[in-house]
XYZ file of C-alpha atoms in Angstrom:
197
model
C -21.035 -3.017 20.010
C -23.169 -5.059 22.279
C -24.279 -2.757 24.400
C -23.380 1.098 25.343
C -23.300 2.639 28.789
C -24.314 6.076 29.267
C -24.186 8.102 32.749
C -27.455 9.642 32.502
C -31.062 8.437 31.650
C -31.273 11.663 29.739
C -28.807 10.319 27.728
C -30.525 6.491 28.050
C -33.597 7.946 26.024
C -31.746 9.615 23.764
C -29.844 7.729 22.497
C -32.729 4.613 22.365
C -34.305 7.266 19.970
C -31.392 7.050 17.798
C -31.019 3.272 17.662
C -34.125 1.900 18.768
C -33.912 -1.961 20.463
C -30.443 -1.356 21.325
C -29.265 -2.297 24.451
C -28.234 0.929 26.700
C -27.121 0.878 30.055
C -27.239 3.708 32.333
C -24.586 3.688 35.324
C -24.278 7.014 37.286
C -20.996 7.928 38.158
C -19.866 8.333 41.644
C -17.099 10.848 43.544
C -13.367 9.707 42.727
C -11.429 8.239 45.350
C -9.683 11.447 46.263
C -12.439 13.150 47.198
C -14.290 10.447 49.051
C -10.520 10.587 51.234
C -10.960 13.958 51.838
C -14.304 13.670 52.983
C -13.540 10.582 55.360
C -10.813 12.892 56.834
C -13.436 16.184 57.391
C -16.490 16.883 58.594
C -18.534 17.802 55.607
C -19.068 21.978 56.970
C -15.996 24.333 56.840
C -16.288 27.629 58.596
C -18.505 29.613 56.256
C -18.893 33.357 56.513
C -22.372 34.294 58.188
C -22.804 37.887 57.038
C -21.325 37.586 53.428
C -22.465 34.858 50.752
C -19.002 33.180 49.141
C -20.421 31.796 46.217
C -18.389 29.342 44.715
C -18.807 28.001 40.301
C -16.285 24.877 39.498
C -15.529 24.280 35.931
C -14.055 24.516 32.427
C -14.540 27.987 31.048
C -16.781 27.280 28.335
C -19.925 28.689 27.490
C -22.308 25.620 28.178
C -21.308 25.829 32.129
C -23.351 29.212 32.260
C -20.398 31.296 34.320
C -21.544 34.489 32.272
C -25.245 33.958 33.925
C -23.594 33.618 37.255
C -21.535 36.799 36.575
C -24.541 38.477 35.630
C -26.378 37.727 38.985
C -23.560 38.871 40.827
C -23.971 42.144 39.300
C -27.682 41.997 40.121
C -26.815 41.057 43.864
C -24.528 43.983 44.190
C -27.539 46.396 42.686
C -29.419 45.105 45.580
C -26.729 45.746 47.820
C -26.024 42.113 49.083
C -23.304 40.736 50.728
C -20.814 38.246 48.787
C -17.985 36.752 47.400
C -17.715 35.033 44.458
C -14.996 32.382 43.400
C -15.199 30.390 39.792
C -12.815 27.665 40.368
C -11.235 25.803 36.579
C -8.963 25.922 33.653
C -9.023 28.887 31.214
C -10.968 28.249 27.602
C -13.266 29.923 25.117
C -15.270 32.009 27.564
C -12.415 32.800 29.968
C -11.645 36.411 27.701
C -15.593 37.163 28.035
C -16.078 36.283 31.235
C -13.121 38.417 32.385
C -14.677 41.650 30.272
C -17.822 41.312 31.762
C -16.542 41.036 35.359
C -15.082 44.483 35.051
C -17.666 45.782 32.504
C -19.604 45.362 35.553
C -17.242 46.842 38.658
C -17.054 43.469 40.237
C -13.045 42.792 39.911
C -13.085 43.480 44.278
C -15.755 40.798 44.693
C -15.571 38.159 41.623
C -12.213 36.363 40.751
C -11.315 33.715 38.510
C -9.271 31.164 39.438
C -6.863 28.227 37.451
C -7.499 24.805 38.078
C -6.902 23.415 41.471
C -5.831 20.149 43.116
C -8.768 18.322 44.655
C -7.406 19.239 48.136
C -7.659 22.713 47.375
C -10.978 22.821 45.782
C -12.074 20.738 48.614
C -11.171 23.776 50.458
C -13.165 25.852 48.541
C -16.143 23.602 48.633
C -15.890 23.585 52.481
C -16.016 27.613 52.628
C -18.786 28.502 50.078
C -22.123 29.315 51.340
C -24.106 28.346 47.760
C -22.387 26.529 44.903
C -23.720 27.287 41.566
C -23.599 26.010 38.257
C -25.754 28.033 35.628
C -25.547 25.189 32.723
C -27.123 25.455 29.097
C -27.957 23.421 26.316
C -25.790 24.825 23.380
C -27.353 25.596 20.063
C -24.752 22.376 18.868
C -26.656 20.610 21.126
C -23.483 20.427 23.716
C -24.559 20.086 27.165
C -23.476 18.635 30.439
C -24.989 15.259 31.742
C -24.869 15.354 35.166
C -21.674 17.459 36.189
C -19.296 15.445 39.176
C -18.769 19.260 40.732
C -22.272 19.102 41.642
C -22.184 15.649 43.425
C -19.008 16.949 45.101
C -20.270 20.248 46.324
C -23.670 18.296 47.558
C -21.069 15.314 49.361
C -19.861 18.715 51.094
C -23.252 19.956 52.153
C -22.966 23.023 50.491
C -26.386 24.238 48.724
C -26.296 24.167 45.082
C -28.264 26.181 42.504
C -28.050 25.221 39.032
C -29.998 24.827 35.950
C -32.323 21.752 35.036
C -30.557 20.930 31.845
C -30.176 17.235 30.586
C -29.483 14.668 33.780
C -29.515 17.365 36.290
C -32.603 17.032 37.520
C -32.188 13.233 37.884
C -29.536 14.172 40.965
C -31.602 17.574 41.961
C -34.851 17.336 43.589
C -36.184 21.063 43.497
C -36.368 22.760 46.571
C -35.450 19.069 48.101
C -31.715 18.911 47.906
C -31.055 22.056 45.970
C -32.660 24.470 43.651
C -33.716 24.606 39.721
C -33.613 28.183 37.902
C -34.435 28.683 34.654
C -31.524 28.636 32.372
C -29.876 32.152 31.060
C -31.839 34.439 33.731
C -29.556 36.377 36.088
C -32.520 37.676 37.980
C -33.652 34.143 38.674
C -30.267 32.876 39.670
C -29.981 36.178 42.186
C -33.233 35.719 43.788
C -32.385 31.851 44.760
C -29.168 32.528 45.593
C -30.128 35.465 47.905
C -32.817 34.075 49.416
């Protein structure tokens, strides 16, 4: 090849440390064309609960999208006694079973559900009604990782607050404590604390 494109500059670096003086281009991915309809049509704000948090994770059920860790805080919120909803939005895969045990292994199956995969009008929805979205992600001992997830850009396009991780490209689209907030990967106590506060 001639050159490679890449969407992150994560990814840029890496692979330049693989195959040094090759030519890598980095081109960040924008919304689809869907979505940016949807948005044209709406104001960015839905109605969002004032009392109650509706938290709201988009995504494959796999273990590198950190649902588990967002589980996990939810149990720590409702120790604490807060307020909230929680909606994890995606197709079923190898952490749908666990993430379903721990749910009620932890009493939450009134206040956590898991969803299928949606139709961008519906998550659009979603993202409209959530007051945090939140995307726990992780580096994989296999090295699997997200570059910079599209759900975030989406749920930002929305102007919903997002919490997430700062994993590979993520901080090159999340400013912390600017446009949204970093927590340490794999801490539920973390995770509740920014999304409560």
């Amino acid at each position: 090849a001639r050159f490679a494109v890449t969407c992150t500059e994560t990814n840029r670096t890496h692979l330049l440390q693989v195959a040094p003086g090759a030519d890598v281009r980095r081109v960040y991915h924008g919304l689809n064309a869907d979505f940016t309809r949807l948005l044209a049509a709406h104001a960015p704000n839905g109605d969002r609960p004032s009392r109650e948090l509706r938290l709201l994770g988009v995504g494959r059920l796999v273990h590198k999208k950190g649902f588990d860790t967002l589980v996990a805080a939810c149990g720590v919120l409702a120790e604490r006694g807060v307020p909230f909803r929680t909606t994890i939005v995606g197709p079923d895969d190898e952490a749908g079973p666990g993430l379903r045990a721990l749910v009620a292994e932890l009493g939450l199956g009134d206040r956590v559900q898991i969803l299928g995969q949606m139709s961008q009008a519906e998550l659009f929805e979603e993202y409209r009604l959530a007051s945090a979205f939140c995307l726990p992600c992780r580096v994989m001992d296999d090295g699997d990782r997200d570059g910079i997830p599209n759900v975030l850009a989406e749920a930002m396009a929305c102007g919903v607050p997002v919490v997430t991780t700062p994993i590979s490209g993520i901080p090159e689209l999340i400013d912390n404590g600017v446009n949204g907030l970093l927590v340490p990967t794999d801490s539920p106590e973390a995770l509740a604390d920014a999304l409560a506060g």
